[in-house]
Every structure is written in C-alpha cells, then in structure tokens.
Amino acid sequence: MSADAVVSRKGAHRWASGHPWIYRSAVARRPDAPAGAVLVRDASRHPLGWALWSPASEISLRLLDARADAVIDASWWRDRLRRSADRRASLGGVTSAWRVVHAEADGCPSLVVDRYGEWVVVQLLSAGVEAFRGPIVQALGDVLAPAGILARNDAAVRAKEGLARTTELLAGDVPREIEVREHGVRYLAAPWDGQKTGAFLDQRENRVRAGQLARGRALDCFSYHGSFALHLAQRAERVTAVDSSGAALARARENAARNDISTIDFVEADVFDFLRDAESRGDRYDTVVLDPPAFAKTRSALAAALRGYKEINLRAMRLLAPGGMLFTASCSFHLSKPMFLDILTSAAADSGRRITLRQLLGQPLDHPEVLTIPETGYIKAAIVEAD
Ligand code: SAH
C-alpha cells in the first residue's frame, strides 16, 4: 500500500484537458491515507501533482497543484487566497460583499469564501478540503484579517463526502445580520440561516442592470429579501415583490425601509399562481424580473424543470406592456445555455407577442466561469423586450 494515488489513463486525461476532478472509477490504486492532500501518479507512476483526496466520495480526487514538489500547507493556501482576493480588488469600490474564492474556478476545489464587510463565511464542501480547515482559517486570517469566520457547512453535498452538516463559528464573532452595500443599495444578509452564505451575491451586477432598465410598473418574482426589487425601485414608479416565504418578505420590508423606499408592495404567494391570476386580470407590467430557485437540482428533475421555466417565462412575456422589459434567469447547473435559450424561444413563440433578445448575461467577476470546468458556471440570464 502507498499514500500516493494512481489514476487510469482516463483520469489523467481529465486533468490534462483542464478539469480538476477524478472520479472513483478512474482511480486505479486508492491511497492508503485519510482525507487530505495526496500525490497523484499516472499508470506509469509518473507524478501528475497534488490533489485533495475524498475517500467516501464519488469524486475521489480534486487537483490542487500540478507541481509534484508542492507543499500543501497554510502558506500554500495563503498564496492561493491572496491571488483570488487580488482578482477581485476592484469590487471593493462598488460593494461590501463579494465571493473571494469560487472553489474550482480559483484553484481551490470545494472551497467557497464569501466576504460580508469585515466578516467571512466559508463552505468546506469536501472531505479533502475539510482536512485543511486549520490551515485555511489561518490563511484567511493572514489575507483578509476578518473580524470573524463562520462555516456554513450545512450544504447537502457534504453528506456525499461523509461529512456532518453543521453551521459553525471558526474564529472571532459573526453577527446574525450584516448590512451589505451594493451599488448604492443596502440590504441585510443573514449569514447564519439565510440562503447560500446569507445572500445571492451571484446576481449582483444583473440586479444593477435590471435596475438601470426599470421603469413604470415593475414586478420582482422570487424576490427573496427584495434585492432585485430595491434596484428596480430606483427607477420604476411602483414595484410588486412576490415570494412564497413570509420570512424572506419580512426582511425585504426591512430592507426597503433601510433604503427609504416606500414604493414596493410585498405579496406572499406562489409565483405560478400569481402570474396566472395577473394574466386573467389583464394586468400589465413595464418591467418584470424572474429569478427563480434552481428548478432542476438533479439531472432527473430536468424535464419537469423545463416545463416550469417555460411556464413562468411564457406568462411573464404575456404580462409585458408594449415596450416592456423582462429580465429572466436560471441558476440550474443542469440546464445548459442552449436549453435556456430554447425555453425563451419556445415561450416567445407561444406568447402571441414579438419578443426581442436585448442582452445575454451571466455571472459576475467574483464568480468566474472556467470553460473547461462546466460546474463553475450555472447562471444564465437574458433581457428581452416585447413589442
Ligand atoms: N432574487 C433573489 C433570489 C431569489 S432565491 C435575489 O437576488 O436575492 C429564490 C426565492 O424564490 C426564495 O426566496 C424562495 O422563497 C422563493 N420561491 C421558491 N419557489 C417559489 C414559488 N413557487 N413561488 C414564490 N416564491 C418561490
């Protein structure tokens, strides 16, 4: 037995073509070592580099460093984190919250680091990266000097790694609510119990874009704590924010007050019902936002998800006033970019309206999408206009 891993030709090919994961089936000799970093060799025992090793996972190895002589310690993590932090330096001028490390896209597989002002929320999403908790916390302290570090390790993927799902303070203190400044708008993030790490940072620039184009009567569907609605209210006369979660809407109300905005109406409803009722009433909106949760969380859920996306887009298109604008998004990884465009095309065909594609949008600077690692990209978004 050996502490090194040996991978098949297929596994080695995956790394060579730019994807950091090697699945269990491509590991020819499993390392005799606990979760952590292991040296990986090809079939002829030539070293390929260091990887995170997850004994219980289907994703056995995640490439860390192609240098065989690399030493994966606190100083290695500090260098990686610093490089990630530097890539995003310009964001500090427009927002107080951003993603500092987008996992595989920043060469830090299964590690997410989000910054909320002076505080940091991390997610350690594999057994391999969990083994480096201590060095990562130390490196975060060195690079970001946060007032506190919270681990939102309650994500479902942790179960596939044989890890417990917990929310845990790792250093200092982190408040229940943190005010985020985002391109002139303020809202409260909820790091301990909000969605993701406390807010949807991945739609920041899309919210700004939707806000720039907003006018007249606006509708924000799947509003959560109102972050699109707050931007829409900068130009629209009146905004309706719809969400099925009363708790999320309560925060949305607070967020509106925090910005001295009194032009948002909050509606607790299922968006599917709301859109159907609005259509039968003959309502019209000048601006509509659709930012639904991932309808397709697994590949097998894709068919039902496609129907859901088609339905909300079709109804939203029908609700547009002449010249009205729809911002529409999908964050389902399993729904590809071409599928997203197909849905919009098919909804447009059924809408009885002439729908023009004005802009395609994706992820912001702090959520980089690496072309050879499809899992790093999940947001597709478009702005369309009705005649
Ligand atoms: N637009 C938000 C994020 C939306 S997250 C932002 O930029 O911050 C998705 C939201 O959809 C959640 O708040 C969830 O409560 C809500 N939701 C999920 N299914 C729903 C449904 N069928 N009807 C209404 N809201 C729903």
XYZ file of N, CA and C in Angstrom, residues 101-348:
744
model
N -13.465 33.437 -2.979
C -12.984 32.198 -3.588
C -14.169 31.430 -4.157
N -14.143 31.205 -5.477
C -15.207 30.458 -6.149
C -14.680 29.054 -6.479
N -14.256 28.366 -5.420
C -13.896 26.954 -5.483
C -12.978 26.607 -6.671
N -13.391 25.624 -7.469
C -12.573 25.118 -8.583
C -12.120 26.242 -9.508
N -12.951 27.274 -9.670
C -12.612 28.358 -10.597
C -11.422 29.180 -10.104
N -11.113 29.052 -8.817
C -9.966 29.771 -8.262
C -8.866 28.817 -7.814
N -8.903 27.591 -8.319
C -7.857 26.634 -7.955
C -7.939 26.168 -6.514
N -9.088 26.369 -5.886
C -9.301 25.911 -4.504
C -10.534 25.003 -4.499
N -10.399 23.768 -4.995
C -11.561 22.908 -5.174
C -12.389 22.762 -3.893
N -13.689 22.807 -4.049
C -14.680 22.611 -2.980
C -14.567 23.608 -1.828
N -13.912 24.717 -2.071
C -13.839 25.778 -1.047
C -14.526 27.047 -1.549
N -15.494 27.505 -0.759
C -16.157 28.769 -1.075
C -15.853 29.744 0.052
N -15.464 30.965 -0.315
C -15.232 32.006 0.682
C -15.977 33.259 0.245
N -16.934 33.686 1.046
C -17.668 34.915 0.752
C -17.346 35.941 1.819
N -17.162 37.167 1.369
C -16.842 38.230 2.299
C -18.053 39.139 2.460
N -18.443 39.393 3.702
C -19.518 40.336 4.014
C -18.915 41.401 4.922
N -18.467 42.509 4.341
C -17.819 43.555 5.141
C -16.603 42.989 5.851
N -16.571 43.132 7.191
C -15.386 42.638 7.926
C -15.474 41.165 8.263
N -16.579 40.515 7.850
C -16.759 39.113 8.207
C -16.636 38.193 6.999
N -16.344 36.924 7.290
C -16.138 35.959 6.218
C -16.990 34.718 6.489
N -17.659 34.225 5.433
C -18.421 32.984 5.535
C -17.778 31.978 4.574
N -17.430 30.797 5.091
C -16.786 29.793 4.242
C -17.673 28.556 4.125
N -17.427 27.778 3.068
C -18.037 26.456 2.932
C -16.924 25.488 2.556
N -16.753 24.468 3.389
C -15.761 23.422 3.122
C -16.555 22.224 2.622
N -16.544 22.018 1.294
C -17.546 21.131 0.700
C -17.029 19.751 0.313
N -15.810 19.395 0.748
C -15.337 18.019 0.524
C -14.523 17.572 1.737
N -14.378 16.236 1.854
C -13.586 15.701 2.967
C -12.141 16.157 2.842
N -11.647 16.239 1.592
C -10.262 16.662 1.383
C -10.019 18.068 1.884
N -10.929 18.992 1.566
C -10.700 20.381 1.975
C -10.994 20.537 3.469
N -11.913 19.746 3.978
C -12.222 19.793 5.415
C -10.964 19.472 6.232
N -10.115 18.583 5.704
C -8.887 18.212 6.409
C -7.935 19.406 6.547
N -8.149 20.448 5.716
C -7.290 21.636 5.771
C -7.944 22.820 6.483
N -8.993 22.528 7.247
C -9.717 23.596 7.935
C -8.770 24.534 8.704
N -7.875 23.962 9.502
C -6.955 24.771 10.317
C -6.088 25.688 9.460
N -5.337 25.141 8.497
C -4.500 25.987 7.637
C -5.303 27.024 6.846
N -6.540 26.674 6.434
C -7.352 27.628 5.665
C -7.792 28.786 6.568
N -8.199 28.466 7.789
C -8.595 29.532 8.719
C -7.398 30.452 8.986
N -6.235 29.847 9.152
C -5.024 30.643 9.384
C -4.724 31.547 8.176
N -4.835 30.973 6.979
C -4.549 31.739 5.769
C -5.567 32.861 5.570
N -6.842 32.588 5.880
C -7.873 33.628 5.759
C -7.558 34.784 6.699
N -7.110 34.438 7.886
C -6.729 35.471 8.860
C -5.616 36.341 8.293
N -4.623 35.710 7.671
C -3.479 36.451 7.127
C -3.886 37.343 5.949
N -4.757 36.832 5.062
C -5.061 37.554 3.820
C -6.162 38.591 4.020
N -7.218 38.239 4.782
C -8.385 39.118 4.871
C -8.540 39.777 6.247
N -7.824 39.297 7.243
C -7.928 39.811 8.613
C -9.381 40.045 9.031
N -10.246 39.024 8.927
C -11.657 39.220 9.241
C -11.929 39.327 10.744
N -13.088 39.957 11.085
C -13.490 40.051 12.494
C -14.076 38.719 12.968
N -14.448 37.867 12.015
C -14.984 36.556 12.382
C -15.105 35.685 11.145
N -15.054 34.365 11.348
C -15.213 33.414 10.230
C -16.288 32.405 10.604
N -17.320 32.322 9.778
C -18.412 31.376 10.005
C -18.342 30.298 8.932
N -18.525 29.029 9.317
C -18.584 27.952 8.323
C -20.039 27.573 8.105
N -20.546 27.843 6.888
C -21.896 27.380 6.527
C -21.739 26.003 5.887
N -21.430 25.036 6.743
C -21.192 23.679 6.255
C -22.469 22.846 6.303
N -23.610 23.506 6.106
C -24.888 22.782 6.140
C -25.336 22.360 4.737
N -24.488 22.578 3.725
C -24.865 22.236 2.345
C -25.021 20.722 2.176
N -25.995 20.336 1.355
C -26.332 18.916 1.173
C -25.168 18.093 0.618
N -24.314 18.707 -0.223
C -23.216 17.929 -0.828
C -22.270 17.354 0.212
N -22.235 17.940 1.397
C -21.334 17.422 2.436
C -21.664 15.967 2.769
N -22.940 15.597 2.676
C -23.339 14.222 3.003
C -22.669 13.222 2.055
N -22.499 13.624 0.797
C -21.867 12.722 -0.181
C -20.395 12.505 0.110
N -19.845 13.352 0.943
C -18.430 13.259 1.311
C -18.262 12.563 2.656
N -19.395 12.129 3.242
C -19.340 11.510 4.571
C -19.109 12.526 5.677
N -19.484 13.788 5.412
C -19.251 14.846 6.399
C -20.559 15.290 7.050
N -20.459 15.749 8.303
C -21.643 16.247 9.016
C -22.075 17.582 8.408
N -23.383 17.868 8.494
C -23.892 19.167 8.025
C -24.098 20.072 9.234
N -23.258 21.113 9.327
C -23.303 21.985 10.508
C -23.085 23.443 10.109
N -23.457 24.336 11.006
C -23.102 25.753 10.874
C -22.278 26.084 12.109
N -21.056 26.541 11.891
C -20.099 26.600 12.992
C -19.246 27.848 12.920
N -19.063 28.500 14.065
C -18.168 29.647 14.120
C -16.730 29.139 14.202
N -15.871 29.581 13.288
C -14.490 29.074 13.282
C -13.501 30.056 13.906
N -13.869 31.334 13.921
C -12.969 32.333 14.508
C -13.750 33.600 14.811
N -13.343 34.319 15.852
C -13.954 35.606 16.201
C -15.442 35.489 16.398
N -16.175 36.482 15.883
C -17.621 36.520 16.043
C -18.255 36.967 14.728
N -19.452 36.460 14.415
C -20.158 36.867 13.200
C -21.599 37.181 13.581
N -22.087 38.404 13.284
C -23.450 38.776 13.674
C -24.520 37.990 12.904
N -25.748 37.982 13.416
C -26.860 37.290 12.750
C -27.195 37.977 11.430
N -27.088 39.317 11.429
C -27.404 40.080 10.211
C -26.268 41.044 9.904
N -25.962 41.176 8.627
C -24.892 42.090 8.214
C -25.426 42.974 7.094
N -25.242 44.290 7.235
C -25.705 45.181 6.165
C -24.727 45.132 4.991
N -25.300 44.891 3.795
C -24.499 44.865 2.570
C -24.791 46.133 1.782
N -23.746 46.741 1.304
C -23.856 47.894 0.400
C -23.618 47.368 -0.995
N -24.527 47.615 -1.932
C -24.393 47.042 -3.270
C -24.779 48.093 -4.303
N -23.814 48.709 -4.900
C -24.088 49.716 -5.940
C -25.170 50.696 -5.465
N -24.986 51.275 -4.306
C -25.908 52.318 -3.837
C -27.135 51.822 -3.104
N -27.331 50.494 -3.049
C -28.487 49.939 -2.348
C -27.981 49.217 -1.100
N -28.796 49.217 -0.040
C -28.388 48.497 1.174
C -29.366 47.388 1.483
N -28.869 46.241 1.878
C -29.762 45.176 2.351
C -29.065 44.338 3.411
N -29.894 43.617 4.175
C -29.348 42.780 5.239
C -29.117 41.367 4.738
N -27.919 40.864 4.929
C -27.638 39.453 4.654
C -27.782 38.696 5.975
N -28.113 37.408 5.861
C -28.309 36.581 7.056
C -27.328 35.404 7.011
N -26.069 35.631 7.442
C -25.036 34.604 7.269
C -25.332 33.285 7.988
N -26.001 33.314 9.125
C -26.206 32.085 9.895
C -27.301 31.198 9.317
N -28.380 31.840 8.829
C -29.509 30.999 8.404
C -30.140 31.436 7.082
N -29.521 32.387 6.374
C -30.057 32.798 5.075
C -29.702 31.765 4.014
N -30.194 31.975 2.788
C -29.865 31.046 1.715
C -28.393 31.213 1.326
N -27.827 30.131 0.802
C -26.398 30.115 0.441
C -25.556 30.542 1.642
N -24.720 31.569 1.506
C -23.955 32.027 2.675
C -24.590 33.267 3.307
N -25.853 33.567 2.927
C -26.522 34.714 3.537
C -27.162 35.653 2.546
N -26.754 35.568 1.282
C -27.345 36.403 0.233
C -26.959 35.812 -1.120
N -27.646 36.281 -2.171
C -27.324 35.814 -3.525
C -26.369 36.815 -4.175
N -25.096 36.636 -3.890
C -24.099 37.576 -4.408
C -23.921 37.413 -5.912
N -24.316 36.254 -6.444
C -24.035 35.936 -7.844
C -24.900 36.698 -8.854
N -25.913 37.413 -8.377
C -26.743 38.194 -9.308
C -26.512 39.703 -9.128
N -25.439 40.071 -8.448
C -25.241 41.486 -8.104
C -25.316 42.392 -9.329
N -24.466 42.151 -10.321
C -24.414 43.031 -11.493
C -25.684 42.915 -12.334
N -26.332 41.744 -12.291
C -27.591 41.597 -13.025
C -28.696 42.421 -12.376
N -28.653 42.516 -11.041
C -29.638 43.372 -10.357
C -29.431 44.823 -10.763
N -28.162 45.228 -10.846
C -27.866 46.614 -11.233
C -28.383 46.871 -12.653
N -28.125 45.913 -13.554
C -28.558 46.064 -14.951
C -30.077 46.164 -15.032
N -30.770 45.272 -14.316
C -32.235 45.322 -14.321
C -32.707 46.664 -13.762
N -32.027 47.150 -12.746
C -32.384 48.446 -12.157
C -32.213 49.586 -13.145
N -31.158 49.514 -13.953
C -30.905 50.585 -14.940
C -32.012 50.664 -15.975
N -32.603 49.508 -16.302
C -33.606 49.461 -17.370
C -35.030 49.590 -16.840
N -35.186 49.556 -15.524
C -36.536 49.531 -14.940
C -37.282 50.832 -15.177
N -38.599 50.682 -15.322
C -39.452 51.876 -15.390
C -40.899 51.465 -15.135
N -41.748 52.473 -14.923
C -43.185 52.241 -14.788
C -43.544 51.292 -13.676
N -44.404 50.348 -14.040
C -44.889 49.361 -13.087
C -43.989 48.126 -13.175
N -43.385 47.728 -12.062
C -42.409 46.637 -12.087
C -42.834 45.482 -11.199
N -42.378 44.289 -11.580
C -42.715 43.066 -10.852
C -41.443 42.275 -10.608
N -41.172 41.942 -9.334
C -39.991 41.139 -8.993
C -40.468 39.778 -8.481
N -40.319 38.737 -9.314
C -40.788 37.402 -8.930
C -39.646 36.605 -8.292
N -39.952 35.868 -7.241
C -38.956 35.130 -6.439
C -38.008 36.155 -5.807
N -38.596 37.055 -5.068
C -37.878 38.257 -4.621
C -36.887 38.007 -3.487
N -37.103 36.913 -2.706
C -36.291 36.639 -1.508
C -36.284 37.890 -0.635
N -35.115 38.431 -0.254
C -35.162 39.605 0.626
C -35.208 40.917 -0.161
N -35.706 40.829 -1.390
C -36.020 42.050 -2.135
C -34.869 42.667 -2.900
N -33.780 41.935 -3.094
C -32.611 42.623 -3.660
C -32.825 43.140 -5.083
N -33.553 42.408 -5.934
C -33.879 42.995 -7.253
C -34.850 44.164 -7.074
N -35.867 43.959 -6.236
C -36.893 45.000 -6.048
C -36.264 46.331 -5.636
N -35.257 46.276 -4.759
C -34.614 47.514 -4.295
C -33.960 48.257 -5.461
N -33.352 47.497 -6.361
C -32.729 48.126 -7.536
C -33.798 48.621 -8.518
N -34.855 47.837 -8.711
C -35.934 48.261 -9.621
C -36.554 49.567 -9.138
N -36.691 49.686 -7.800
C -37.358 50.863 -7.219
C -36.565 52.152 -7.442
N -35.307 52.032 -7.881
C -34.522 53.239 -8.163
C -35.117 54.002 -9.358
N -35.790 53.284 -10.280
C -36.342 53.958 -11.467
C -37.819 53.689 -11.715
N -38.309 52.536 -11.266
C -39.728 52.222 -11.501
C -40.609 53.071 -10.572
N -41.861 53.276 -10.999
C -42.771 54.057 -10.148
C -43.260 53.215 -8.979
N -43.581 51.958 -9.279
C -44.160 51.075 -8.274
C -43.612 49.670 -8.527
N -43.256 48.947 -7.478
C -42.704 47.601 -7.625
C -43.538 46.623 -6.792
N -43.890 45.488 -7.385
C -44.516 44.408 -6.622
C -43.483 43.305 -6.451
N -43.220 42.913 -5.195
C -42.239 41.863 -4.903
C -42.992 40.624 -4.437
N -42.799 39.508 -5.156
C -43.546 38.282 -4.845
C -42.592 37.179 -4.403
N -42.932 36.537 -3.282
C -42.166 35.371 -2.827
C -43.088 34.508 -1.973
N -42.814 33.201 -1.921
C -43.660 32.316 -1.116
C -43.200 32.265 0.337
N -42.060 32.865 0.638
C -41.544 32.824 2.008
C -41.848 34.124 2.758
N -42.697 33.994 3.787
C -43.055 35.157 4.599
C -41.836 35.732 5.301
N -40.937 34.845 5.749
C -39.736 35.301 6.465
C -38.844 36.128 5.534
N -38.708 35.662 4.282
C -37.880 36.405 3.319
C -38.504 37.774 3.051
N -39.846 37.799 2.917
C -40.521 39.081 2.633
C -40.426 40.038 3.823
N -40.417 39.483 5.046
C -40.280 40.351 6.224
C -38.936 41.081 6.141
N -37.907 40.358 5.737
C -36.597 41.015 5.578
C -36.625 41.987 4.402
N -37.366 41.633 3.343
C -37.476 42.536 2.190
C -38.100 43.873 2.626
N -39.118 43.790 3.494
C -39.756 45.014 4.011
C -38.764 45.862 4.770
N -38.015 45.197 5.645
C -36.993 45.891 6.433
C -35.965 46.539 5.509
N -35.599 45.821 4.452
C -34.596 46.337 3.523
C -35.113 47.571 2.787
N -36.406 47.558 2.430
C -36.989 48.723 1.758
C -36.909 49.929 2.696
N -37.293 49.728 3.966
C -37.266 50.829 4.944
C -35.833 51.350 5.106
N -34.883 50.448 5.123
C -33.469 50.786 5.269
C -32.992 51.709 4.150
N -33.655 51.621 2.972
C -33.296 52.461 1.824
C -34.270 53.613 1.607
N -35.151 53.821 2.617
C -36.187 54.868 2.491
C -37.014 54.697 1.238
N -37.312 53.452 0.896
C -38.134 53.187 -0.286
C -39.540 52.804 0.172
N -40.548 53.506 -0.344
C -41.917 53.198 0.082
C -42.788 52.813 -1.119
N -42.123 52.475 -2.244
C -42.887 52.189 -3.469
C -42.929 50.701 -3.793
N -42.547 49.851 -2.824
C -42.591 48.403 -3.072
C -43.769 47.786 -2.310
N -44.591 46.999 -3.019
C -45.656 46.222 -2.371
C -45.179 44.780 -2.280
N -45.436 44.154 -1.131
C -44.941 42.788 -0.919
C -46.100 41.805 -0.957
N -45.958 40.764 -1.749
C -47.036 39.786 -1.887
C -46.494 38.394 -1.576
N -47.089 37.744 -0.560
C -46.683 36.376 -0.238
C -47.546 35.439 -1.074
N -46.960 34.822 -2.066
C -47.733 33.959 -2.970
C -46.798 33.047 -3.740
N -47.386 32.003 -4.284
C -46.670 31.152 -5.226
C -46.614 31.917 -6.560
N -45.432 32.043 -7.122
C -45.290 32.845 -8.342
C -46.125 32.276 -9.489
N -46.207 30.948 -9.588
C -47.007 30.336 -10.655
C -48.459 30.808 -10.556
N -49.012 30.794 -9.322
C -50.395 31.257 -9.113
C -50.506 32.748 -9.396
N -49.540 33.502 -8.871
C -49.594 34.958 -9.026
C -49.624 35.350 -10.501
N -48.738 34.717 -11.294
C -48.657 35.079 -12.722
C -49.954 34.698 -13.448
N -50.504 33.531 -13.094
C -51.753 33.096 -13.747
C -52.884 34.075 -13.423
N -52.983 34.458 -12.127
C -54.042 35.389 -11.727
C -53.858 36.759 -12.377
N -52.609 37.208 -12.429
C -52.339 38.525 -13.030
C -52.751 38.514 -14.496
N -52.467 37.404 -15.167
C -52.820 37.292 -16.582
C -54.340 37.318 -16.748
N -55.046 36.595 -15.891
C -56.504 36.567 -16.073
C -57.139 37.901 -15.696
N -56.482 38.667 -14.841
C -56.988 40.024 -14.533
C -56.657 40.998 -15.655
N -55.747 40.605 -16.559
C -55.339 41.514 -17.644
C -54.330 42.552 -17.174
N -53.597 42.262 -16.095
C -52.564 43.195 -15.609
C -51.446 43.337 -16.634
N -50.775 44.475 -16.611
C -49.614 44.693 -17.472
C -48.483 45.315 -16.657
N -47.248 44.881 -16.950
C -46.076 45.446 -16.267
C -45.070 45.945 -17.296
N -44.402 47.049 -16.955
C -43.365 47.589 -17.845
C -42.034 46.877 -17.642
N -41.864 46.330 -16.442
C -40.603 45.667 -16.100
C -40.927 44.411 -15.295
N -40.374 43.276 -15.705
C -40.587 42.040 -14.938
C -39.238 41.363 -14.698
N -39.050 40.849 -13.488
C -37.849 40.076 -13.157
C -38.276 38.674 -12.739
N -37.622 37.675 -13.330
C -37.830 36.274 -12.930
C -36.492 35.725 -12.471
N -36.334 35.519 -11.184
C -35.079 34.949 -10.675
C -35.418 33.742 -9.786
N -35.888 32.657 -10.413
C -36.377 31.512 -9.644
C -35.250 30.718 -8.988
N -35.596 29.897 -7.988
C -34.599 28.963 -7.449
C -34.282 27.914 -8.512
N -33.276 27.080 -8.288
C -32.938 26.029 -9.259
C -34.085 25.022 -9.304
N -34.840 25.009 -10.401
C -35.925 24.033 -10.535
C -35.341 22.635 -10.779
N -34.175 22.566 -11.431
C -33.557 21.259 -11.712
C -32.340 21.085 -10.811
N -32.564 20.524 -9.621
C -31.427 20.320 -8.712
C -30.655 19.066 -9.109
N -31.322 18.159 -9.833
C -30.647 16.965 -10.340
C -31.000 16.825 -11.811
N -30.203 16.011 -12.512
C -30.469 15.819 -13.934
C -31.845 15.192 -14.156
N -32.248 14.312 -13.240
C -33.533 13.623 -13.428
C -34.717 14.580 -13.262
N -34.483 15.712 -12.628
C -35.567 16.683 -12.422
C -35.682 17.653 -13.600
N -34.839 17.427 -14.634
C -34.742 18.414 -15.712
C -36.035 18.575 -16.520
N -36.693 17.463 -16.835
C -37.886 17.553 -17.686
C -38.967 18.407 -17.010
N -39.227 18.135 -15.733
C -40.234 18.916 -15.003
C -39.785 20.368 -14.891
N -38.471 20.559 -14.687
C -37.936 21.913 -14.549
C -38.148 22.716 -15.836
N -37.918 22.072 -16.986
C -38.085 22.765 -18.271
C -39.513 23.286 -18.404
N -40.483 22.459 -17.995
C -41.883 22.898 -18.061
C -42.109 24.104 -17.154
N -41.526 24.057 -15.958
C -41.667 25.177 -15.016
C -41.079 26.462 -15.573
N -39.858 26.368 -16.110
C -39.215 27.570 -16.673
C -40.030 28.116 -17.846
N -40.510 27.194 -18.689
C -41.284 27.640 -19.851
C -42.530 28.381 -19.380
N -43.216 27.804 -18.387
C -44.476 28.406 -17.940
C -44.279 29.814 -17.383
N -43.285 29.993 -16.508
C -43.140 31.336 -15.927
C -42.682 32.343 -16.983
N -41.837 31.904 -17.908
C -41.378 32.839 -18.938
C -42.501 33.215 -19.899
N -43.298 32.224 -20.252
C -44.430 32.487 -21.138
C -45.397 33.488 -20.491
N -45.736 33.224 -19.231
C -46.694 34.115 -18.557
C -46.111 35.510 -18.373
N -44.812 35.560 -18.030
C -44.180 36.873 -17.831
C -44.181 37.664 -19.140
N -43.918 36.993 -20.265
C -43.911 37.693 -21.564
C -45.296 38.265 -21.861
N -46.330 37.483 -21.549
C -47.700 37.953 -21.811
C -48.087 39.143 -20.944
N -47.432 39.242 -19.769
C -47.768 40.345 -18.847
C -47.092 41.650 -19.229
N -46.145 41.592 -20.184
C -45.396 42.810 -20.507
C -46.271 43.825 -21.249
N -46.189 45.067 -20.812
C -46.834 46.164 -21.534
C -46.049 46.392 -22.824
N -46.622 47.056 -23.822
C -45.857 47.350 -25.043
C -44.534 48.034 -24.699
N -43.433 47.482 -25.240
C -42.112 48.056 -24.932
C -41.560 47.577 -23.594
N -42.312 46.692 -22.934
C -41.891 46.232 -21.610
C -40.671 45.326 -21.667
N -39.941 45.238 -20.539
C -38.680 44.515 -20.473
C -38.766 43.401 -19.435
N -38.268 42.235 -19.835
C -38.207 41.103 -18.902
C -36.755 40.724 -18.667
N -36.347 40.688 -17.397
C -35.061 40.082 -17.034
C -35.386 38.679 -16.557
N -34.775 37.665 -17.150
C -35.092 36.296 -16.762
C -33.807 35.503 -16.563
N -33.806 34.630 -15.547
C -32.577 33.902 -15.212
C -32.890 32.462 -14.848
N -31.864 31.626 -14.938
C -31.932 30.268 -14.401
C -30.600 29.969 -13.744
N -30.652 29.406 -12.537
C -29.400 29.054 -11.854
C -29.249 27.543 -11.735
N -30.023 26.779 -12.553
C -29.871 25.314 -12.549
C -28.651 24.937 -13.365
N -27.680 24.298 -12.732
C -26.493 23.867 -13.475
C -26.879 22.917 -14.612
N -27.879 22.045 -14.359
C -28.250 21.027 -15.352
C -28.951 21.605 -16.580
N -29.357 22.845 -16.504
C -29.979 23.495 -17.651
C -28.876 24.263 -18.404
N -28.535 23.779 -19.595
C -27.419 24.394 -20.329
C -27.834 25.733 -20.942
N -26.847 26.459 -21.420
C -27.132 27.744 -22.070
C -28.057 27.556 -23.289
N -27.746 26.573 -24.166
C -28.660 26.378 -25.303
C -30.091 26.031 -24.872
N -30.219 25.213 -23.821
C -31.567 24.872 -23.350
C -32.304 26.112 -22.854
N -31.578 26.972 -22.167
C -32.185 28.195 -21.648
C -32.727 29.043 -22.800
N -31.915 29.176 -23.844
C -32.363 29.969 -24.995
C -33.540 29.300 -25.703
N -33.524 27.955 -25.747
C -34.643 27.227 -26.353
C -35.946 27.518 -25.608
N -35.851 27.531 -24.273
C -37.053 27.805 -23.467
C -37.600 29.193 -23.800
N -36.694 30.169 -23.864
C -37.142 31.542 -24.144
C -37.768 31.624 -25.537
N -37.152 30.922 -26.497
C -37.669 30.950 -27.868
C -39.053 30.318 -27.917
N -39.196 29.181 -27.229
C -40.471 28.486 -27.266
C -41.544 29.284 -26.503
N -41.163 29.927 -25.397
C -42.123 30.779 -24.675
C -42.532 31.961 -25.552
N -41.562 32.548 -26.251
C -41.862 33.687 -27.123
C -42.844 33.267 -28.219
